[in-house]
XYZ file of C-alpha atoms in Angstrom:
653
model
C 23.710 -3.493 -8.052
C 26.062 -6.216 -6.977
C 27.592 -8.884 -9.125
C 25.612 -11.657 -7.424
C 22.135 -10.255 -8.034
C 22.249 -8.935 -11.592
C 24.924 -10.513 -13.811
C 27.310 -8.361 -15.861
C 26.332 -7.230 -19.298
C 27.922 -3.823 -19.913
C 26.649 -3.753 -23.482
C 23.133 -3.291 -22.059
C 24.002 -0.011 -20.334
C 20.831 2.053 -20.707
C 22.780 5.312 -20.631
C 24.017 4.792 -24.198
C 27.628 5.237 -23.058
C 30.646 3.403 -24.383
C 31.970 1.470 -21.347
C 35.568 1.950 -22.471
C 35.389 5.726 -22.366
C 34.650 5.970 -18.650
C 32.265 8.906 -19.167
C 28.553 9.237 -19.603
C 27.105 9.698 -23.051
C 23.625 11.199 -23.318
C 21.344 8.871 -21.431
C 18.107 7.551 -22.804
C 14.992 9.153 -21.351
C 12.431 6.490 -20.520
C 9.695 9.066 -21.019
C 7.609 7.642 -18.197
C 6.043 10.014 -15.694
C 2.846 10.256 -13.762
C 1.179 8.761 -10.721
C 0.720 5.355 -12.376
C 4.457 4.767 -12.028
C 4.129 4.260 -8.327
C 4.828 0.616 -7.377
C 1.778 -1.299 -6.237
C 2.752 -4.932 -6.494
C 5.613 -7.175 -5.598
C 6.948 -5.023 -2.730
C 4.108 -4.548 -0.212
C 6.604 -4.440 2.646
C 8.076 -1.208 1.265
C 4.869 0.797 1.528
C 2.421 1.904 4.155
C -1.022 0.227 4.105
C -2.629 3.344 2.693
C -0.282 3.356 -0.276
C 1.817 6.145 1.166
C 5.516 6.226 1.815
C 7.018 3.947 4.405
C 8.439 5.433 7.554
C 12.141 6.218 7.628
C 12.851 2.911 9.285
C 10.584 0.651 7.216
C 12.681 -2.380 6.217
C 12.865 -3.556 2.630
C 12.659 -7.242 1.771
C 15.924 -9.073 2.132
C 17.755 -6.138 3.703
C 19.144 -6.009 7.243
C 18.133 -2.886 9.064
C 18.926 -0.733 12.081
C 18.373 -1.476 15.732
C 15.158 -0.379 17.425
C 16.938 2.575 19.006
C 18.396 3.728 15.698
C 15.008 3.334 14.001
C 13.320 5.396 16.713
C 15.878 8.174 16.260
C 15.535 8.033 12.480
C 11.750 8.283 12.659
C 11.956 11.269 14.995
C 14.545 13.045 12.844
C 12.497 12.366 9.708
C 9.407 13.881 11.352
C 11.381 16.939 12.466
C 12.966 17.485 9.062
C 9.572 17.261 7.339
C 7.868 19.898 9.509
C 6.286 22.477 7.206
C 8.627 25.489 6.987
C 5.697 27.675 5.976
C 4.059 27.284 9.348
C 5.452 29.330 12.230
C 4.831 26.320 13.602
C 4.760 24.701 16.666
C 6.397 27.592 18.434
C 4.828 28.396 21.799
C 2.381 31.260 21.417
C 3.019 34.589 23.011
C 1.243 35.419 26.250
C 1.786 37.584 29.316
C 3.266 34.590 31.092
C 5.566 33.815 28.162
C 6.762 37.419 27.918
C 7.540 37.481 31.640
C 9.219 34.122 31.303
C 11.503 35.496 28.614
C 12.194 38.527 30.810
C 13.681 36.150 33.364
C 16.048 34.898 30.698
C 17.008 38.456 29.758
C 17.495 39.484 33.372
C 19.842 36.542 33.769
C 22.425 38.274 31.577
C 22.512 41.120 34.113
C 22.836 38.632 36.950
C 26.118 37.367 35.488
C 27.932 40.493 36.630
C 26.120 40.909 39.948
C 28.481 40.832 42.929
C 25.898 41.190 45.696
C 22.386 40.123 46.539
C 21.256 43.736 46.216
C 22.369 43.814 42.584
C 20.579 40.523 41.987
C 17.325 41.866 43.438
C 17.566 44.938 41.223
C 17.866 42.688 38.181
C 14.879 40.572 39.246
C 12.825 43.730 39.857
C 12.887 44.312 36.088
C 10.183 41.651 35.823
C 7.676 44.323 36.800
C 4.970 44.839 34.158
C 1.469 46.387 34.080
C -0.148 42.987 34.592
C 2.552 41.813 37.022
C 3.092 44.759 39.394
C 6.076 43.375 41.281
C 7.606 46.261 43.217
C 8.821 44.861 46.534
C 11.434 42.158 47.078
C 13.074 40.819 50.215
C 15.260 37.829 51.038
C 15.415 36.124 54.429
C 18.224 33.719 55.342
C 17.782 30.819 57.742
C 20.292 31.235 60.589
C 19.733 28.738 63.362
C 16.285 29.311 64.898
C 15.715 32.615 63.123
C 15.037 34.192 59.759
C 17.311 37.186 59.119
C 16.655 39.798 56.457
C 19.739 39.890 54.199
C 18.509 42.024 51.303
C 15.555 44.021 50.000
C 14.493 46.168 47.066
C 11.490 48.472 46.669
C 10.684 48.908 50.328
C 11.529 51.863 52.537
C 15.283 51.970 53.143
C 15.905 50.070 56.383
C 18.019 51.178 59.321
C 21.326 49.450 58.550
C 22.161 49.405 62.259
C 19.313 46.966 62.885
C 18.759 43.442 61.603
C 15.211 42.278 60.951
C 15.039 38.925 62.720
C 11.995 36.652 62.863
C 11.817 33.675 65.206
C 10.902 30.356 63.598
C 8.353 29.880 66.359
C 6.174 32.820 65.244
C 3.106 32.706 63.005
C 4.430 34.357 59.821
C 4.221 33.365 56.108
C 8.004 33.022 55.652
C 8.198 30.809 58.739
C 5.496 28.517 57.317
C 7.569 28.233 54.129
C 10.623 27.077 56.113
C 8.550 24.576 58.088
C 6.633 23.070 55.176
C 9.018 23.608 52.272
C 6.058 24.864 50.213
C 5.473 28.400 48.902
C 2.738 30.580 50.364
C 0.607 32.697 47.998
C -1.610 35.490 49.344
C -3.513 37.040 46.405
C -5.348 39.753 48.386
C -5.097 41.726 51.593
C -8.145 39.911 52.888
C -6.427 36.568 52.402
C -3.356 37.775 54.315
C -5.442 39.222 57.169
C -7.527 36.064 57.497
C -4.612 33.629 57.457
C -2.067 35.639 59.485
C -4.004 38.035 61.742
C -1.090 38.617 64.122
C 1.309 39.651 61.376
C -1.194 41.702 59.409
C -0.995 45.037 61.316
C 2.697 45.506 60.464
C 2.242 44.301 56.892
C -0.696 46.677 56.296
C 1.631 49.655 56.817
C 3.712 48.714 53.760
C 0.904 49.339 51.261
C 0.972 46.164 49.145
C -2.046 44.050 48.130
C -0.591 40.639 47.138
C 2.346 38.579 48.406
C 4.262 35.446 47.507
C 6.716 33.723 49.847
C 8.919 31.115 48.157
C 11.612 28.754 49.486
C 15.231 29.238 48.465
C 16.754 25.768 48.194
C 20.487 25.052 48.059
C 21.935 21.526 47.917
C 18.569 20.043 48.813
C 17.882 22.161 51.919
C 16.014 25.403 52.517
C 18.514 28.181 53.137
C 16.167 31.138 52.893
C 12.828 32.623 51.815
C 12.084 35.140 49.065
C 9.255 37.636 49.542
C 7.694 39.108 46.393
C 5.146 41.884 47.024
C 2.706 43.421 44.512
C 0.845 46.748 44.321
C -2.231 45.172 42.712
C -4.019 41.854 43.431
C -2.495 38.836 41.672
C -4.366 35.641 40.908
C -1.167 33.524 41.025
C -2.061 31.326 38.074
C -0.084 28.181 37.346
C 2.113 30.106 34.890
C 2.748 32.927 37.366
C 3.648 30.455 40.081
C 6.022 28.643 37.718
C 7.670 31.967 36.859
C 8.115 32.841 40.541
C 9.561 29.412 41.309
C 12.063 29.747 38.464
C 13.092 33.159 39.778
C 13.414 31.734 43.277
C 15.898 29.182 41.983
C 18.021 31.993 40.527
C 17.893 33.846 43.830
C 18.910 30.703 45.694
C 22.009 30.504 43.522
C 22.757 34.160 44.208
C 22.381 33.611 47.954
C 24.755 30.658 47.724
C 27.289 32.858 45.976
C 27.222 35.447 48.741
C 27.761 32.725 51.328
C 30.462 30.686 49.666
C 32.642 33.736 49.103
C 34.827 34.798 46.218
C 36.613 31.486 45.629
C 33.775 29.772 43.779
C 32.820 33.031 42.099
C 36.354 33.335 40.750
C 36.192 29.717 39.530
C 32.879 30.375 37.793
C 34.105 33.476 36.000
C 37.426 31.907 35.117
C 35.681 28.973 33.473
C 33.393 31.304 31.561
C 36.358 33.289 30.282
C 38.075 30.082 29.192
C 35.139 29.308 26.903
C 36.326 32.101 24.649
C 39.943 30.910 24.589
C 39.661 28.514 21.633
C 42.121 27.982 18.824
C 41.319 29.892 15.617
C 39.865 28.020 12.672
C 42.102 26.911 9.821
C 41.986 28.346 6.268
C 38.967 26.941 4.493
C 36.812 26.749 7.641
C 35.107 29.535 9.587
C 33.776 29.288 13.141
C 31.337 31.196 15.323
C 30.715 30.262 18.970
C 28.401 31.317 21.772
C 28.013 30.347 25.423
C 25.142 31.432 27.698
C 25.296 29.999 31.241
C 22.332 28.854 33.326
C 19.591 31.427 33.855
C 20.997 33.682 31.149
C 24.392 34.113 32.792
C 24.182 33.783 36.583
C 26.866 31.084 36.930
C 28.736 28.756 34.656
C 27.167 25.334 34.278
C 28.156 22.031 32.714
C 28.009 22.926 29.004
C 31.133 23.616 26.970
C 32.596 23.872 23.497
C 36.163 23.726 22.240
C 38.133 24.125 19.015
C 41.461 22.304 18.710
C 44.157 22.649 16.042
C 45.247 19.015 15.613
C 48.831 17.975 14.816
C 47.656 16.481 11.496
C 46.632 19.895 10.205
C 42.969 19.127 10.843
C 40.531 20.805 13.220
C 38.886 19.209 16.249
C 35.510 20.557 17.359
C 33.814 19.627 20.633
C 30.452 20.369 22.219
C 29.572 18.742 25.538
C 27.182 18.864 28.474
C 27.883 17.654 32.022
C 24.912 16.631 34.154
C 23.919 19.449 36.512
C 24.244 23.248 36.632
C 26.154 23.864 39.875
C 29.792 24.669 40.603
C 30.537 20.932 40.849
C 29.281 20.492 37.279
C 31.386 23.479 36.215
C 34.532 22.022 37.753
C 33.861 18.634 36.193
C 33.246 20.322 32.855
C 36.663 21.987 33.059
C 38.323 18.607 33.691
C 36.507 16.907 30.806
C 37.248 19.794 28.467
C 40.931 19.475 29.294
C 40.836 15.677 28.866
C 39.149 15.820 25.454
C 41.599 18.496 24.347
C 44.575 16.416 25.467
C 43.405 13.154 23.866
C 42.624 14.941 20.599
C 45.996 16.720 20.570
C 47.700 13.320 20.950
C 46.267 12.391 17.543
C 43.541 9.937 18.569
C 40.513 9.478 16.311
C 37.015 10.614 17.353
C 35.995 7.195 18.697
C 39.168 6.834 20.772
C 38.837 10.385 22.132
C 35.338 9.683 23.453
C 36.233 6.211 24.776
C 39.231 7.530 26.719
C 37.255 10.484 28.045
C 34.478 8.157 29.228
C 36.991 6.073 31.174
C 38.536 9.264 32.555
C 35.161 10.451 33.835
C 34.471 7.078 35.425
C 37.844 7.172 37.184
C 36.929 10.523 38.752
C 34.066 8.755 40.568
C 32.001 11.925 40.224
C 28.672 10.051 40.058
C 27.703 12.120 37.024
C 27.573 11.558 33.300
C 28.141 13.823 30.309
C 27.117 13.958 26.663
C 29.555 14.965 23.953
C 29.906 15.396 20.194
C 33.396 15.343 18.682
C 34.188 16.332 15.076
C 37.492 15.838 13.273
C 37.359 18.242 10.304
C 39.638 18.289 7.248
C 39.803 21.898 5.947
C 41.110 20.806 2.543
C 38.289 18.396 1.662
C 35.467 19.343 4.027
C 35.285 15.740 5.262
C 34.042 15.494 8.858
C 34.569 12.421 11.022
C 31.983 12.577 13.797
C 31.508 10.546 16.982
C 28.577 11.092 19.348
C 28.078 10.141 23.008
C 24.391 10.622 23.796
C 24.452 14.209 22.514
C 21.877 15.975 20.278
C 22.456 15.442 16.559
C 24.055 18.259 14.534
C 22.082 20.423 12.105
C 23.203 20.996 8.503
C 22.339 24.219 6.667
C 22.690 23.928 2.896
C 23.615 26.837 0.588
C 19.954 27.432 -0.355
C 18.959 27.775 3.325
C 17.495 24.287 3.699
C 18.163 22.950 7.220
C 18.102 19.269 8.155
C 19.052 17.307 11.239
C 21.940 14.962 10.400
C 21.533 11.575 12.022
C 24.846 10.497 13.553
C 25.177 7.008 14.965
C 26.225 7.254 18.589
C 26.994 5.531 21.863
C 26.062 6.000 25.507
C 26.830 9.224 27.395
C 30.309 9.470 28.861
C 30.814 7.847 32.242
C 27.798 5.522 32.185
C 29.280 2.191 31.067
C 33.020 2.540 30.357
C 33.315 -1.152 29.492
C 30.753 -0.753 26.691
C 31.931 2.542 25.248
C 31.471 1.915 21.537
C 31.347 5.176 19.585
C 30.999 4.560 15.823
C 32.427 7.212 13.524
C 30.193 8.748 10.848
C 31.709 10.477 7.822
C 30.006 13.587 6.438
C 31.266 15.809 3.629
C 30.678 19.504 4.225
C 30.264 21.225 0.879
C 31.367 24.838 0.219
C 29.027 27.354 1.882
C 27.345 24.643 3.947
C 27.094 25.319 7.684
C 26.939 22.762 10.490
C 25.480 23.654 13.882
C 26.658 21.822 16.996
C 24.782 22.738 20.173
C 23.640 21.573 23.591
C 19.995 20.888 24.374
C 19.611 24.273 26.079
C 19.395 25.963 22.668
C 16.488 23.701 21.744
C 14.506 23.439 24.975
C 15.139 26.688 26.898
C 11.919 28.670 27.133
C 9.518 25.768 27.693
C 10.027 24.305 24.209
C 9.979 20.601 23.451
C 12.120 18.874 20.827
C 9.678 19.668 17.996
C 8.905 23.319 18.743
C 12.526 23.948 19.706
C 13.689 22.556 16.365
C 11.300 24.915 14.551
C 12.821 27.825 16.441
C 16.387 26.781 15.595
C 15.499 26.171 11.949
C 13.768 29.534 11.555
C 16.815 31.318 13.001
C 19.253 29.473 10.712
C 17.410 29.835 7.410
C 17.374 33.648 6.813
C 20.189 35.501 5.116
C 23.395 34.349 3.456
C 25.883 32.038 5.133
C 28.774 34.495 4.855
C 28.067 36.116 8.249
C 28.299 33.366 10.855
C 28.431 35.849 13.730
C 25.039 37.270 12.755
C 23.687 33.737 12.439
C 24.920 32.909 15.950
C 23.339 36.108 17.278
C 20.000 35.173 15.702
C 20.084 31.794 17.400
C 20.670 33.339 20.839
C 18.093 36.066 20.228
C 15.567 33.423 19.208
C 15.892 31.930 22.697
C 15.414 35.265 24.449
C 12.822 36.980 22.236
C 9.030 36.648 22.400
C 7.367 34.543 19.721
C 4.276 35.718 17.907
C 1.093 33.750 18.165
C -2.153 33.550 20.052
C -2.884 34.588 23.616
C -3.193 31.053 24.922
C -1.443 31.034 28.286
C -1.473 27.279 28.860
C 2.275 26.984 28.581
C 4.857 24.972 30.501
C 7.441 26.794 32.628
C 10.783 27.680 31.119
C 13.501 25.038 31.288
C 16.712 26.431 32.721
C 19.796 25.116 30.991
C 23.106 26.335 29.684
C 23.503 27.056 25.986
C 26.671 26.223 24.078
C 26.727 26.389 20.298
C 29.308 26.197 17.552
C 28.765 27.050 13.879
C 31.177 25.607 11.303
C 31.171 26.783 7.672
C 33.241 25.437 4.810
C 34.412 28.411 2.787
C 34.513 28.634 -0.989
C 37.874 28.976 -2.708
C 38.828 31.985 -4.832
C 37.225 30.311 -7.841
C 34.852 27.725 -6.451
C 33.558 25.048 -8.765
C 29.875 24.952 -9.513
C 28.242 23.518 -6.404
C 24.954 21.613 -6.603
C 22.124 23.325 -4.870
C 21.959 20.404 -2.457
C 24.181 17.390 -2.003
C 24.098 14.271 0.163
C 27.112 11.961 0.578
C 26.955 8.733 2.613
C 29.226 5.715 2.985
C 27.848 2.398 4.282
C 30.195 -0.381 5.330
C 29.323 -4.061 5.102
C 28.960 -4.283 8.899
C 26.744 -1.174 9.045
C 23.630 -2.330 7.244
C 21.550 -0.011 9.438
C 22.980 2.744 7.250
C 20.348 1.867 4.607
C 17.629 3.172 6.918
C 19.754 6.231 7.602
C 20.162 6.819 3.878
C 16.385 6.699 3.372
C 15.893 9.302 6.096
C 18.653 11.551 4.757
C 17.266 11.369 1.217
C 13.766 12.265 2.388
C 15.261 15.245 4.227
C 17.080 16.324 1.066
C 13.763 16.205 -0.843
C 11.567 17.618 1.924
C 10.085 20.306 -0.381
C 9.934 18.214 -3.588
C 6.728 18.943 -5.498
C 5.534 15.330 -5.758
C 5.639 13.114 -2.642
C 5.207 10.003 -4.796
C 8.424 10.878 -6.634
C 10.187 11.100 -3.266
C 8.864 7.624 -2.435
C 10.182 6.354 -5.767
C 13.630 7.891 -5.224
C 13.840 6.359 -1.750
C 12.805 2.949 -3.089
C 15.327 2.962 -5.942
C 18.142 4.173 -3.681
C 17.349 1.425 -1.177
C 17.471 -1.144 -3.960
C 20.870 0.035 -5.162
C 22.353 0.123 -1.657
C 20.804 -3.185 -0.671
C 22.200 -4.965 -3.717
C 25.730 -3.752 -2.962
C 25.524 -4.970 0.636
C 23.902 -8.291 -0.258
C 25.784 -9.274 -3.411
C 29.290 -7.930 -2.838
C 31.731 -7.778 0.049
C 32.432 -4.089 -0.598
C 31.129 -0.897 1.065
C 28.551 1.251 -0.734
C 28.921 4.983 -1.376
C 25.830 7.089 -2.133
C 25.920 10.582 -3.640
C 22.642 12.437 -4.249
C 22.485 15.896 -5.826
C 19.582 18.276 -6.441
C 20.027 21.040 -9.024
C 17.775 23.601 -10.652
C 14.959 25.871 -9.562
C 12.051 24.630 -7.408
C 9.414 22.959 -9.526
C 11.892 22.111 -12.292
C 14.725 20.480 -10.374
C 16.712 17.352 -11.190
C 17.617 14.650 -8.710
C 20.599 12.444 -9.520
C 21.521 9.532 -7.242
C 24.733 7.539 -7.664
C 25.654 4.382 -5.758
C 29.242 3.200 -6.176
C 31.146 0.128 -5.032
C 34.494 -1.434 -5.868
C 33.115 -4.807 -6.955
C 34.177 -6.239 -10.309
C 30.831 -7.394 -11.727
C 28.606 -5.107 -13.773
C 24.814 -5.513 -13.580
C 22.502 -6.273 -16.465
C 18.752 -6.253 -16.761
C 16.914 -9.577 -16.380
C 13.314 -10.774 -16.570
C 12.671 -12.497 -13.220
C 9.730 -14.818 -12.795
C 6.821 -14.131 -10.476
C 8.339 -16.201 -7.660
C 11.891 -14.876 -8.031
C 13.336 -13.265 -4.899
C 15.846 -11.052 -6.736
C 16.699 -9.608 -10.126
C 14.144 -6.776 -10.163
C 16.586 -3.937 -9.409
C 17.294 -2.765 -12.943
C 13.698 -3.483 -13.948
C 12.554 -0.985 -11.329
C 15.165 1.524 -12.481
C 13.969 1.203 -16.045
C 10.294 1.588 -15.138
C 10.449 4.251 -12.443
C 13.378 6.557 -13.262
C 13.591 9.145 -16.009
C 17.195 8.191 -16.786
C 19.636 5.607 -15.491
C 22.960 4.054 -16.328
C 26.024 2.116 -15.220
C 29.488 3.698 -15.248
C 32.487 1.347 -14.912
C 35.516 2.669 -13.043
C 39.107 1.459 -12.839
C 38.098 -0.193 -9.585
C 34.397 -0.963 -9.385
C 31.359 0.721 -10.859
C 28.697 3.360 -10.280
C 24.983 2.791 -10.901
C 22.981 5.986 -11.181
C 19.490 7.262 -11.909
C 17.945 10.693 -12.447
C 14.436 12.090 -11.942
C 12.904 15.372 -13.064
C 10.685 17.220 -10.614
C 7.120 17.136 -11.913
C 4.101 19.226 -10.987
C 0.899 18.159 -9.302
C -0.294 14.867 -10.828
C -3.715 16.430 -11.282
C -2.191 18.880 -13.753
C -0.949 16.190 -16.134
C -2.867 15.626 -19.326
């Protein structure tokens, strides 16, 4: 409540506290509960037409609100945070195609150490299953006017003194692939014999009954063909074809490695090793990191993380993603990682670090962009200063296992528009035993997941167990990407998205004798020029109360908090600070919301007329909250309210 909307009258403090003491006395309980306390008149703009809660971006009368882009992000985050944790939810169901798809991801880890095409083919051969009898692999390389066999697995050992060479003028499936750029699928022997009668006599001697010939594409051109042969007929469904195409892309990368020699391979492995060379965390903070390159480990890609001990005694944390997954992206990633590290070590703030890095990327003229999230962490207080450049939002895990996506205001990806590189800094307080996850989009979307189902997977991996073992938590996140999900046998699933995975877990540790920590806590600061923060506060509060027993009480808490924040921004020239805490056991919890500002005036309750445009703030507090009060401070004041969690309204007498 600002001084301009509700005039000072400290003697009317409903908490029953002596203003001179600076502490709360027992507050008066209004004794009002029940569904009839839900507002129905005077504020129709704050509610949905059906009487339900407004969306996270619904503006309140007289309050400035966020931009359309911010509102869209807030609505999406609110929907994600309110997904029912009880449902396994949205996770793609298990099927034969999905299991094989995940086998590709697992085989990718073996591909990371493969030094030859033969080793790569052995790893791919592990895709063989009873319903996918893949037991013959061969790779042909395009050399001039011929196709040369450069590797095989599962066929009779060839005479190494001879090279199998096929002219591009012959009628052969692999030749058709090179000419058309399209794969050739032959599900039965009859189909092969009918389509390629001249080649069939030699193929019949091998003893296979289904074949797939797929193009191997490198830098936009066909450099080879992969032959996959099967012992039993294969229908080549859409999912099976998608799986084979994904595998062909991995093989194309392997073929490129064998051709480009050891120089790029050494670069790739050197960059991967450097991902583990991060500074240790400072006392009071614990870190766990993971990096899984494209295809489960074949080559390094454009994702990275970093941990930097800053000269101020603070800790800098970085997660980024360069466009692309090739060696060029890896080299660019190494340059950006070095640049961010250098700018941070010079003592620049998060916004300046991202702005300078964006200009650095533009100066490289690499014709690529990158996303990045930079965190400046204070180990002593747990305060995080965060700047975001087009990167996925972080995830906060609270001590009771509740996980929410934290909306962080952000700017454009690095390198897109260096002259408009505005990266606002958000301040978040990490409480003891809270964990923040920073990750690239590969953790969310790898495996054919979208943003919603991928979030369910991340949330379900973060929730179990205590927060004292971050390494186990990081392992669960990686295993969640590479393990089958339970569900139905519906096979109508999209192909797996191939992307790197970089993740960083940050936990604030408890001291030797930690103070009593609320079960959940939300802290937000909203400046006068950041009125869109009111919409953010509504979304964050709904996330904090996602499992509250009564949705109408959540609506009431959001409404009252919006009123308190709006009055500070409208009637003072000071920033507003919101602190919300939830304590107690589910079903009998207490919510306490405090909004503080440094303005001089204290609010008092008025009786506005029907046509009045203001003055209803304390009236609403008095009617809708269980307790409320005003606490003067040496500089400013704090207005607070409390609500007790009630049961189902149908149970009330």
